[in-house]
Short mmCIF file of C-alpha atoms in Angstrom, two decimals:
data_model
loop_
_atom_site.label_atom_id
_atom_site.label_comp_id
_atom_site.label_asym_id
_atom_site.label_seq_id
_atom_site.Cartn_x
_atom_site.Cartn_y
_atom_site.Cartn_z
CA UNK A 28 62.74 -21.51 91.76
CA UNK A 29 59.13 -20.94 93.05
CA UNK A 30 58.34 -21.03 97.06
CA UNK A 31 57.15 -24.74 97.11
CA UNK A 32 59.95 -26.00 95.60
CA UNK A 33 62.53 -28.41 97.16
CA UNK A 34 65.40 -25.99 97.66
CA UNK A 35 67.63 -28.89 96.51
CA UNK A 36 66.49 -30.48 93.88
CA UNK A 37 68.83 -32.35 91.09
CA UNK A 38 71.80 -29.29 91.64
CA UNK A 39 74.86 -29.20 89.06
CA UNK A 40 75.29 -32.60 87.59
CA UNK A 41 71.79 -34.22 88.60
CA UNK A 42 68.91 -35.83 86.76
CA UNK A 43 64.93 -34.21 86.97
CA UNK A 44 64.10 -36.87 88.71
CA UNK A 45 66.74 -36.25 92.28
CA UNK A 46 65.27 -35.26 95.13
CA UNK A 47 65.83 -35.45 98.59
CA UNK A 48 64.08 -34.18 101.24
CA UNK A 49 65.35 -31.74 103.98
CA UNK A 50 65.47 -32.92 107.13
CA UNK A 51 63.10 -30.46 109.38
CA UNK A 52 65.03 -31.74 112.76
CA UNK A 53 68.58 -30.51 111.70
CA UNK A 54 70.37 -27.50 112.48
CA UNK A 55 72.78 -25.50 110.34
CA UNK A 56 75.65 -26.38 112.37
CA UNK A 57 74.92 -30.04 111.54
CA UNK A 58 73.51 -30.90 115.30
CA UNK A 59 70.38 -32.31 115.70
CA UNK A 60 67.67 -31.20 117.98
CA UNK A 61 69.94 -28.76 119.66
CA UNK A 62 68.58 -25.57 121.59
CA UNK A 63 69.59 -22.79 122.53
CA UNK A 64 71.30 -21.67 125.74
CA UNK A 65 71.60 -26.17 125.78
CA UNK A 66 74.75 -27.99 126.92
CA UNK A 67 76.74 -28.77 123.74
CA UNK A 68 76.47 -32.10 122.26
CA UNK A 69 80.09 -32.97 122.89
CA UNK A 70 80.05 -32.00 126.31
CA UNK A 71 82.94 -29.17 125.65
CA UNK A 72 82.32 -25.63 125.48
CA UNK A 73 82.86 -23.75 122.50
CA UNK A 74 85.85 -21.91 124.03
CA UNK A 75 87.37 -24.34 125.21
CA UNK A 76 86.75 -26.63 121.93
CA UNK A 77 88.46 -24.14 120.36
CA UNK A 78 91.63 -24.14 122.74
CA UNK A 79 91.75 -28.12 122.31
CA UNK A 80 92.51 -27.20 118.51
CA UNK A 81 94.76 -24.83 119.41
CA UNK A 82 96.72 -27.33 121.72
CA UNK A 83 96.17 -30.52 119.55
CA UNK A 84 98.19 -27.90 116.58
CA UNK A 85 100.73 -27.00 118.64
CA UNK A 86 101.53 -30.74 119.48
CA UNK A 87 101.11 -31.80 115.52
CA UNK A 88 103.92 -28.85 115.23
CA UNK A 89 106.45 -30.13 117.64
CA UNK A 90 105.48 -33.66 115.54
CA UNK A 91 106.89 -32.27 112.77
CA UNK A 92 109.64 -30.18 114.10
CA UNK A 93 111.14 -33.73 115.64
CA UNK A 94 110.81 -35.18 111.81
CA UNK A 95 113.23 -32.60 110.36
CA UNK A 96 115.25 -31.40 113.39
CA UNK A 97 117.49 -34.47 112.74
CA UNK A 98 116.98 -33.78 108.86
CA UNK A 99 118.93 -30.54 110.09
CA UNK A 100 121.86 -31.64 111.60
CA UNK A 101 122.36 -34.83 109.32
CA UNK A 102 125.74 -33.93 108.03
CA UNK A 103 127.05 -33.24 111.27
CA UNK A 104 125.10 -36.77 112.60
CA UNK A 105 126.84 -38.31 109.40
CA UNK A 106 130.86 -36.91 110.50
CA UNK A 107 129.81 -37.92 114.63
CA UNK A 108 129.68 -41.56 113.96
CA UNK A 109 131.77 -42.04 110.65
CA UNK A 110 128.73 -43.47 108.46
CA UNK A 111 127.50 -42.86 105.09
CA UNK A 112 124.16 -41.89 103.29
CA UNK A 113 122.73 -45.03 103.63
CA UNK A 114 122.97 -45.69 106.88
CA UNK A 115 122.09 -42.10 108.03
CA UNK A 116 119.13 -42.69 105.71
CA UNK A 117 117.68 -45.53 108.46
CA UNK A 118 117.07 -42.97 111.01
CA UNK A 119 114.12 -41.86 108.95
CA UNK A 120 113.58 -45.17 107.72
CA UNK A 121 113.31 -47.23 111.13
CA UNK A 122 110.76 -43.55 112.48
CA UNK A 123 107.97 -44.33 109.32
CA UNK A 124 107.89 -47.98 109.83
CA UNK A 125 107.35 -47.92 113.33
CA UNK A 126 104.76 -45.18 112.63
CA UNK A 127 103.29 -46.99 109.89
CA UNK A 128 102.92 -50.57 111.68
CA UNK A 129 101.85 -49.29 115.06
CA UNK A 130 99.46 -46.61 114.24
CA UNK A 131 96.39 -49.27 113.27
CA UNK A 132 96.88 -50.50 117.08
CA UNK A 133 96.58 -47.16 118.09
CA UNK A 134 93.16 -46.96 115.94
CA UNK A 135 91.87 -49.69 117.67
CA UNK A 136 92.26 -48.12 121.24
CA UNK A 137 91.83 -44.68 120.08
CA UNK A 138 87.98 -46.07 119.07
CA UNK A 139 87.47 -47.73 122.37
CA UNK A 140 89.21 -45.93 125.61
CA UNK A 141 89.61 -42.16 126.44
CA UNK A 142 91.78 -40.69 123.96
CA UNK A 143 93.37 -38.21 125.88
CA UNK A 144 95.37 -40.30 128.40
CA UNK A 145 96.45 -42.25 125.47
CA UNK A 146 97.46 -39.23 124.08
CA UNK A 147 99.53 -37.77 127.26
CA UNK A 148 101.32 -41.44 127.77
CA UNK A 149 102.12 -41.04 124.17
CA UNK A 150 103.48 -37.83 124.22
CA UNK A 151 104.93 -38.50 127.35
CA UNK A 152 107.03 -41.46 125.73
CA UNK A 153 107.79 -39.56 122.57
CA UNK A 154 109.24 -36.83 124.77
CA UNK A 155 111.56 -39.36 126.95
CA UNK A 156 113.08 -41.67 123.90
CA UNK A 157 113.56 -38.19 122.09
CA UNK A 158 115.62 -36.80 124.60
CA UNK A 159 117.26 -39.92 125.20
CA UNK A 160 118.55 -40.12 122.00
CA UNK A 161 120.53 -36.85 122.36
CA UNK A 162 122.55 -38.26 124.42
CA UNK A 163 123.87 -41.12 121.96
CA UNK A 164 127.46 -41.41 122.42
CA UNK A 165 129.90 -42.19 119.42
CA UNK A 166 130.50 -45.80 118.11
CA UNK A 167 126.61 -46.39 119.27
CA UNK A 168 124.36 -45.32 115.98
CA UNK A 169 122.33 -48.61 116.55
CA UNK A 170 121.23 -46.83 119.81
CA UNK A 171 120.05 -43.82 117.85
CA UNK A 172 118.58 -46.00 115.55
CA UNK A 173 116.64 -47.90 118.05
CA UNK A 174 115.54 -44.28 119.85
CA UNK A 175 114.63 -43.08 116.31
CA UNK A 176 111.81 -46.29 116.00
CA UNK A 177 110.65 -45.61 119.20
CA UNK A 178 110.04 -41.82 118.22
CA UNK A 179 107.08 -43.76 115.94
CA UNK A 180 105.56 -45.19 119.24
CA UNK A 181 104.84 -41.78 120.54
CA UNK A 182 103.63 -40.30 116.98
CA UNK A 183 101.21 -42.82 116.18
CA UNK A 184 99.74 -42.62 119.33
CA UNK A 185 98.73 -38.63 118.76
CA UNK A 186 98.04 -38.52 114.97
CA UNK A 187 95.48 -41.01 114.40
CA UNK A 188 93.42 -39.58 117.69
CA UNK A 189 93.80 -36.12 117.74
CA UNK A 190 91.83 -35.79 114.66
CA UNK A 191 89.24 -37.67 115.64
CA UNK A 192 89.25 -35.58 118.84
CA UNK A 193 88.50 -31.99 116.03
CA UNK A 194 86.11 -33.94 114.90
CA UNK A 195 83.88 -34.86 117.74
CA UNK A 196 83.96 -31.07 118.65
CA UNK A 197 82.98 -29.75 115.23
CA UNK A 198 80.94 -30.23 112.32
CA UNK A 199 79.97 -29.01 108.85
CA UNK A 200 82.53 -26.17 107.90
CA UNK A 201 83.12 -25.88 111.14
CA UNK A 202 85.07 -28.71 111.46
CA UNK A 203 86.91 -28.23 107.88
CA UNK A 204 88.41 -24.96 109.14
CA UNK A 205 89.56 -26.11 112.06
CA UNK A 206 91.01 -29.80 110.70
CA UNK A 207 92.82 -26.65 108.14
CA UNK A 208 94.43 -25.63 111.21
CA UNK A 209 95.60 -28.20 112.25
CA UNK A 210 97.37 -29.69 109.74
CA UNK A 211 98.83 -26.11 108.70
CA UNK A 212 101.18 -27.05 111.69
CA UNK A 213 102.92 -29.90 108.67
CA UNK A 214 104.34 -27.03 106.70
CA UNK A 215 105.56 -24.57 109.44
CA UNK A 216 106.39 -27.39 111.67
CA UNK A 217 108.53 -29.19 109.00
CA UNK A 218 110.62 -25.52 108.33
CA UNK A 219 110.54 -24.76 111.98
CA UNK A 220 112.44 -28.07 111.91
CA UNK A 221 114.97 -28.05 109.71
CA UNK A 222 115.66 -24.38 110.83
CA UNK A 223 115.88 -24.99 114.58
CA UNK A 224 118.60 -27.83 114.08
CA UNK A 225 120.55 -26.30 111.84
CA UNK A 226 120.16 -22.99 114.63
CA UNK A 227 121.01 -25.15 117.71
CA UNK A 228 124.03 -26.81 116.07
CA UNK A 229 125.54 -23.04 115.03
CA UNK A 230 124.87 -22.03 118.49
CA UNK A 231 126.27 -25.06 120.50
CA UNK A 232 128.58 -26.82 117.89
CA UNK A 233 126.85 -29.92 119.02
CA UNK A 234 124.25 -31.84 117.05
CA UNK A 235 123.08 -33.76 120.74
CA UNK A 236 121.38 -30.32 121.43
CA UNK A 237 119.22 -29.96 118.60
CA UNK A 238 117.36 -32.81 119.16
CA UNK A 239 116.84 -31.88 123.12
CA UNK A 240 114.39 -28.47 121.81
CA UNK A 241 111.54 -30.70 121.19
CA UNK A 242 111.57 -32.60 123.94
CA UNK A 243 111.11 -29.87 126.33
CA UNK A 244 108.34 -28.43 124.38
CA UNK A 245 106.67 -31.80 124.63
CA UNK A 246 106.07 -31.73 128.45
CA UNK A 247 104.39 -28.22 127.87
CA UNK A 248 102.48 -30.27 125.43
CA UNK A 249 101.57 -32.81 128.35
CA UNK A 250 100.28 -30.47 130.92
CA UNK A 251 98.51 -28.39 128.42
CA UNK A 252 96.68 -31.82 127.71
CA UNK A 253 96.24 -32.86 131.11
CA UNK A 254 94.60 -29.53 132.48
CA UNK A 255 92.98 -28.16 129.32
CA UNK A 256 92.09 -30.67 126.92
CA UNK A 257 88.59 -33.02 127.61
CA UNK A 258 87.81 -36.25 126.22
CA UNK A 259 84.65 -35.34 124.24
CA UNK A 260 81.46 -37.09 123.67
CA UNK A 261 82.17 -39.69 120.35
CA UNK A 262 80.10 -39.16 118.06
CA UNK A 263 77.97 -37.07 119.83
CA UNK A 264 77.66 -33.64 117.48
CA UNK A 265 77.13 -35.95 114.51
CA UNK A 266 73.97 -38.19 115.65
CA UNK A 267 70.67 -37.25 116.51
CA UNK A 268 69.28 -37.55 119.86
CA UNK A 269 66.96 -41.10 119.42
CA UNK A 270 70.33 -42.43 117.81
CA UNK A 271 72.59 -44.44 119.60
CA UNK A 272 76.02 -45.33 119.00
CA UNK A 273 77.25 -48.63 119.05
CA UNK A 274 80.64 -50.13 119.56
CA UNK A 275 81.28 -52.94 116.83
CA UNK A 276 83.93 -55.77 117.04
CA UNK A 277 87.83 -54.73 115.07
CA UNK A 278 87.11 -57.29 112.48
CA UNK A 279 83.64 -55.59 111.64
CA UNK A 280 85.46 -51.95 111.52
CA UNK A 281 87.94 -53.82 109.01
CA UNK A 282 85.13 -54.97 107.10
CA UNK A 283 83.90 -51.56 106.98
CA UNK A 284 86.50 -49.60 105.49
CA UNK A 285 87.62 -52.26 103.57
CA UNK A 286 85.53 -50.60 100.81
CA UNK A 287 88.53 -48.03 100.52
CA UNK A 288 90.84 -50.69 99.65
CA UNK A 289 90.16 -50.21 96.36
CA UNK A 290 91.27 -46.93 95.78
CA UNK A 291 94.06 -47.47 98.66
CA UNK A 292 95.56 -49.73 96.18
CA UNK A 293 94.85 -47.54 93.19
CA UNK A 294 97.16 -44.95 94.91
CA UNK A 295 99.36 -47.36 95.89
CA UNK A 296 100.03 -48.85 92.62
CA UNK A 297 100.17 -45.38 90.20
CA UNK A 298 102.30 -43.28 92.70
CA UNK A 299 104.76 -45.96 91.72
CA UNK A 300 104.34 -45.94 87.90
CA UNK A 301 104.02 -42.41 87.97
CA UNK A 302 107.45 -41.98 89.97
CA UNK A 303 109.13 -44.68 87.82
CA UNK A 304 107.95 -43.31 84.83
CA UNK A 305 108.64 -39.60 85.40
CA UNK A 306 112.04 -40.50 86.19
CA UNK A 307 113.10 -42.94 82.97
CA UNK A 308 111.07 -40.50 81.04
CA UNK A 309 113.33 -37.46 82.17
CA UNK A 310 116.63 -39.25 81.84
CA UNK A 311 115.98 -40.52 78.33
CA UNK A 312 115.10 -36.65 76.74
CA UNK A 313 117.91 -35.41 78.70
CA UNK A 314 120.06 -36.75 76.43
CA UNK A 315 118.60 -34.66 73.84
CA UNK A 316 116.98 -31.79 75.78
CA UNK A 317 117.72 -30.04 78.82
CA UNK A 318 115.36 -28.79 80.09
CA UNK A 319 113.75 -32.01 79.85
CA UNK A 320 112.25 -32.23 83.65
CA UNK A 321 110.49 -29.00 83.68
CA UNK A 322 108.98 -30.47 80.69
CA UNK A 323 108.11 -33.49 82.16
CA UNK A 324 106.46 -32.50 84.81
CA UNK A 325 104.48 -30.36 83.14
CA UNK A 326 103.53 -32.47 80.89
CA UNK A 327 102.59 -34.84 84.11
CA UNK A 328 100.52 -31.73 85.61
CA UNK A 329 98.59 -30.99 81.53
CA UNK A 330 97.73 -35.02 81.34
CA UNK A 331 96.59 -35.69 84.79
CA UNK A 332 93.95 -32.56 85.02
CA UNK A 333 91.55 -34.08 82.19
CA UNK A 334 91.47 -37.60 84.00
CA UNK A 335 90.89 -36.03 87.37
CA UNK A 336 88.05 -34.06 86.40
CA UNK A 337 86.62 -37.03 84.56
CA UNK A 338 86.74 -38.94 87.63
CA UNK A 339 85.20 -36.65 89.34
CA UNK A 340 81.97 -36.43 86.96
CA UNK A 341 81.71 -39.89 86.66
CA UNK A 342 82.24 -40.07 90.42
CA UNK A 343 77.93 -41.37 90.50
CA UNK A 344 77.43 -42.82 87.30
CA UNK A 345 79.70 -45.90 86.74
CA UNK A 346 82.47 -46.67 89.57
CA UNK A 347 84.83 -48.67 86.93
CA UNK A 348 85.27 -45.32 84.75
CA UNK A 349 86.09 -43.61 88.29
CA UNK A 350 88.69 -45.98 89.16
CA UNK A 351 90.28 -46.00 85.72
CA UNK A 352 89.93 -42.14 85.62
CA UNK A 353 91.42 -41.78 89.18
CA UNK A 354 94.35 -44.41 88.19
CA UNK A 355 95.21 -42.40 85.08
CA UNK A 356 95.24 -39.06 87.00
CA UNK A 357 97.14 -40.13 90.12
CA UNK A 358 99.76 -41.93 87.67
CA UNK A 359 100.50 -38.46 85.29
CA UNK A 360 99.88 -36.54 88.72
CA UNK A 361 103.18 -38.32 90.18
CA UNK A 362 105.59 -37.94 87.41
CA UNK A 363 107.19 -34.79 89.00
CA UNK A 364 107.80 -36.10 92.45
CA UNK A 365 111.23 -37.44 92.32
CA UNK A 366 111.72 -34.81 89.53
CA UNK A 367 111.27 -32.07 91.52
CA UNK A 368 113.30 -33.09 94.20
CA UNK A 369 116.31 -33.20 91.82
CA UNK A 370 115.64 -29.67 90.04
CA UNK A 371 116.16 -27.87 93.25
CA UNK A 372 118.85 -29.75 94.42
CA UNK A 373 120.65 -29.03 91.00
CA UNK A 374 119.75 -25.21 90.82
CA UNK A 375 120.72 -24.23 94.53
CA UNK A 376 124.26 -24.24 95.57
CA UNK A 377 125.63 -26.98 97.61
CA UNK A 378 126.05 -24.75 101.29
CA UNK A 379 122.38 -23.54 100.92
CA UNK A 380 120.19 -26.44 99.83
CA UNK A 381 118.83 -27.62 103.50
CA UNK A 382 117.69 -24.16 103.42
CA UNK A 383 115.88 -24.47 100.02
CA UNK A 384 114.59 -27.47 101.14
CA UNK A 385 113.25 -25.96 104.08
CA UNK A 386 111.17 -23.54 101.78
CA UNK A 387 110.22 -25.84 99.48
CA UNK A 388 108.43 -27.74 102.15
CA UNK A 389 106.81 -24.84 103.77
CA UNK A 390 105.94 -23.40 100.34
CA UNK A 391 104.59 -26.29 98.67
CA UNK A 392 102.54 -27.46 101.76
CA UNK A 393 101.39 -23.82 102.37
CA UNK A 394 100.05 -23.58 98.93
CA UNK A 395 98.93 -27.13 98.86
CA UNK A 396 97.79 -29.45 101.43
CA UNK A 397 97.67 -26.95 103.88
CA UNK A 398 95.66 -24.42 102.70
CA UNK A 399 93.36 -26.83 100.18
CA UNK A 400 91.11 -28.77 102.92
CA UNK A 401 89.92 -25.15 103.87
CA UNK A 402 89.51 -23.83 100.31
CA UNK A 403 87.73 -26.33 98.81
CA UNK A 404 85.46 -26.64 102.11
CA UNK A 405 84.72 -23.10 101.84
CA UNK A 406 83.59 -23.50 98.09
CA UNK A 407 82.11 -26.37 99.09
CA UNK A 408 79.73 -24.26 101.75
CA UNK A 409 78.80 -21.23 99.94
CA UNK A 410 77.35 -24.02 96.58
CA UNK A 411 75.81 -25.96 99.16
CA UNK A 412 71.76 -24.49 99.59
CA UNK A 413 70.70 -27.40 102.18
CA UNK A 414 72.13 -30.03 104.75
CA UNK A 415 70.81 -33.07 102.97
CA UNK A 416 72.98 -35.46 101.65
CA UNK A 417 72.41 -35.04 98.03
CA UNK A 418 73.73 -31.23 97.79
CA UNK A 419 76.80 -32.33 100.79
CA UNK A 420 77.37 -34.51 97.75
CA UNK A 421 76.96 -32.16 94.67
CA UNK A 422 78.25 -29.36 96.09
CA UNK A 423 81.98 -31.36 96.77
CA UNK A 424 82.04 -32.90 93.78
CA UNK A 425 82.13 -29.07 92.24
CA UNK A 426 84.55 -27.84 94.60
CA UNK A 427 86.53 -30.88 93.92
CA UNK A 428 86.78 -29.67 90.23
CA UNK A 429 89.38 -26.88 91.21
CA UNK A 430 91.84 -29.49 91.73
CA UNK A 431 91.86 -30.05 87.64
CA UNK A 432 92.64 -26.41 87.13
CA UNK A 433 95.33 -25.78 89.86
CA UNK A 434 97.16 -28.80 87.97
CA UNK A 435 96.48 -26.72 84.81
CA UNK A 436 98.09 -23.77 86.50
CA UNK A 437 100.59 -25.73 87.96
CA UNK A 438 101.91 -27.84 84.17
CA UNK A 439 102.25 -23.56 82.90
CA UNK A 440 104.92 -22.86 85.58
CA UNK A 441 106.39 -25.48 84.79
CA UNK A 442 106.62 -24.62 81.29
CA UNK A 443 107.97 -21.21 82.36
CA UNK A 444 110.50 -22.81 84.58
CA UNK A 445 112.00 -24.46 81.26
CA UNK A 446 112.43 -21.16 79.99
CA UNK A 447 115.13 -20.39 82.54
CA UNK A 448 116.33 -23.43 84.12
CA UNK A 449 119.42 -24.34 82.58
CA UNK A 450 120.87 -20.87 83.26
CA UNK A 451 120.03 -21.39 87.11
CA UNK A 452 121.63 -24.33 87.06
CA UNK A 453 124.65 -22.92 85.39
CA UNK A 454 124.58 -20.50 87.54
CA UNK A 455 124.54 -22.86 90.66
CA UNK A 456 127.50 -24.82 89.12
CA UNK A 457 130.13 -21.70 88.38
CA UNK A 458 128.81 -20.24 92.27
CA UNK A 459 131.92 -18.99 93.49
CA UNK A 460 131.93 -18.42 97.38
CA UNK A 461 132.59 -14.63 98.44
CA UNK A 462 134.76 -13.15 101.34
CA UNK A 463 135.53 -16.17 103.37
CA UNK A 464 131.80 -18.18 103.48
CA UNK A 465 132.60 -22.02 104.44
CA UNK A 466 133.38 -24.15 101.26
CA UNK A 467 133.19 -28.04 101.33
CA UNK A 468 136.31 -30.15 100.57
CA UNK A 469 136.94 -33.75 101.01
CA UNK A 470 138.90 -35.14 103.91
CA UNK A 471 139.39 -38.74 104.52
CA UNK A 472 136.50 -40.14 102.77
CA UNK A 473 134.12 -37.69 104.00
CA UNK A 474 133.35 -33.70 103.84
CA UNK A 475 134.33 -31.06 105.62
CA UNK A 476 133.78 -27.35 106.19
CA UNK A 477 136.29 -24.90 105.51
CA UNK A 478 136.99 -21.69 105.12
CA UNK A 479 138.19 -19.72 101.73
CA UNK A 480 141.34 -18.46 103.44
CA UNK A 481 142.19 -22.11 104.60
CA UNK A 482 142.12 -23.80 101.11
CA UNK A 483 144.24 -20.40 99.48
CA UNK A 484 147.01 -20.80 102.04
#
């Protein structure tokens, strides 16, 4: 490339004729204008920008420890008030929808008032229905229930903001690593979860304790907000200093991002035909094969990476190809969900499977959506040669390209788990309990834990 060439012109995929020029007034870190020894556009301090992550993890972490705490303790929640799977299955049931239908009103006053006293009265109320509903008393599950929905209240009103929050503090790679961070807290709070009811309950021989752990964390989590955290500047490290930002009307934010609907409902649509489909597919070679799901969801992993990649390189060039590339990928891509699920409930035996679920959420998120955002921003930085929009655009697309290969990597495991798989599960099946570990037998209706010695006398 000689000296008076544009140091970003028509990169990877590109035509001769793109090029877009450099903008002389930006910085490196993605603020414009900005001297040195100058107050930070947000208004926050580096230091303490980086304690605000630090806190804002922390309270994604006792988010997720809350989810599977009672995921921990659901057997013994199940014997307290005398009710089946089903009905046990509400408590998570009655926590997502209240999640899912309050967190747009959330969005709206997240955009529009300070953040961070929505954030503490959220937290706040989180804290007080959580604790409230450890102290359910039998013959009253609808009252857990109801404390369960109201759990949503408090979690919608932190996880649509506090991101928002990393991102008004950081930009560029700067604010990949840190959004990295914070949603690392998903895996290890999810494990921390399951682990710390399951810990409480040995301890105390009362399920009503485990869920009183992360309430009492949560009013760390309040003062921490109220005496660390400051409401930063919106918008502020991300516009340049003639710009102004303007507030627009809900409907016109609706309009807005109603141009992701598309590939919302794209999602939407082949999650479910991939789940369906995995599934039948699975049970009907079973009856012929079995190792059948391994199989499957390799085969799932194999198909999908070829349509993701094309989707990717035809991300510019026509937008119906994309969609139909991104449809066919997300479909294959979730034909092992349900499948999964099912293999390591079949290969682990039945007193140690909340523990191997515990590890197979902290594994899979650790190695997946945990770790990814940061890996393929990192790529992502050291391809990128300038801060114009064309290589920010070239330079993801190519780090977006990994994603084909893990699932390459990811169908071969699979395909060496069906190499072993029916002896594990054999081997889960004949498990015979040693010394005098706790055995489950049936008592009335429901299960029980007993000892070795117990059932031989």
């Amino acid at each position: 490339m000689s000296a008076d060439q544009p140091s970003d012109v028509a990169p990877f995929f590109s035509t001769d004729s793109e090029v877009e020029a450099n903008d002389d007034d930006e910085d490196t870190d993605g603020r414009h204008g900005s001297q040195e020894g100058a107050e930070p556009a947000s208004g926050i301090s580096s230091k303490r920008a980086f304690i605000t992550v630090l806190i804002l993890c922390y309270i994604n972490l006792l988010n997720y420890m809350d989810r599977f705490t009672v995921a921990g303790v659901l057997s013994e929640i199940e014997d307290y008030f005398g009710i089946d799977d089903g009905k046990s299955g509400l408590l998570q049931t009655v926590f997502i929808c209240s999640y899912m239908f309050l967190a747009p009103f959330f969005g709206y006053l997240g955009d529009r008032y300070n953040r961070k006293l929505i954030m503490i009265g959220g937290i706040t109320f989180w804290s007080v229905v959580t604790l409230s509903s450890s102290f359910t008393p039998k013959g009253h599950f609808w009252a857990l229930l109801l404390t369960r929905g109201l759990v949503g209240v408090g979690e919608a009103s932190y996880s649509t903001i506090a991101p928002t929050i990393i991102a008004d503090l950081y930009v560029g790679g700067a604010r990949t690593n840190m959004l990295s961070i914070f949603y690392f807290a998903i895996p290890v709070g999810s494990g921390l979860g399951y682990i710390a009811g399951s810990q409480v309950y040995n301890v105390t021989a009362d399920w009503h304790w485990a869920l009183r752990v992360t309430p009492t964390l949560g009013l760390v989590a309040v003062l921490l907000l109220f005496f660390v955290v400051q409401e930063p500047k919106r918008g502020a490290v991300e516009s340049r200093p003639e710009e102004q930002l303007h507030q627009t009307s809900w409907i016109q934010d609706l309009q807005a991002l109603s141009r992701n609907l598309i590939f919302g409902i794209i999602t939407i649509i082949s999650g479910v035909v991939g789940v369906a489909s995995g599934v039948q597919v699975s049970r009907l070679l079973k009856r012929t094969n079995p190792r059948a799901d391994p199989l499957v969801c390799a085969a799932g992993l194999l198909m999908s990476a070829p349509f993701l990649f094309l989707a990717i390189e035809f991300a510019e060039q026509s937008t119906a190809a994309t969609y139909v590339f991104i449809f066919l990928g997300e479909t294959f891509l979730s034909m092992n969900w349900a499948i999964v699920a099912d293999i390591l409930l079949y290969v682990v035996v039945p007193t140690r499977r909340s523990t191997a679920e515990a590890f197979q959420i902290v594994l899979s998120h650790l190695f997946g959506d945990a770790g990814s955002p940061y890996l393929i921003g990192v790529v992502s930085d050291s391809l990128r040669r300038s801060d114009s929009f064309l290589w920010m655009f070239r330079s993801l697309q190519i780090s977006l390209l990994l994603c084909s290969f893990v699932a390459v990597l990811g169908g071969a495991f699979f395909l060496a788990t069906a190499l072993f798989i029916e002896k594990d599960q054999q081997r889960a099946q004949g498990f015979i309990p040693e010394d005098d570990e706790p055995i489950v037998v049936s008592k009335s209706g429901r299960s029980t834990r007993v000892s070795v010695s117990s059932v031989l006398i």
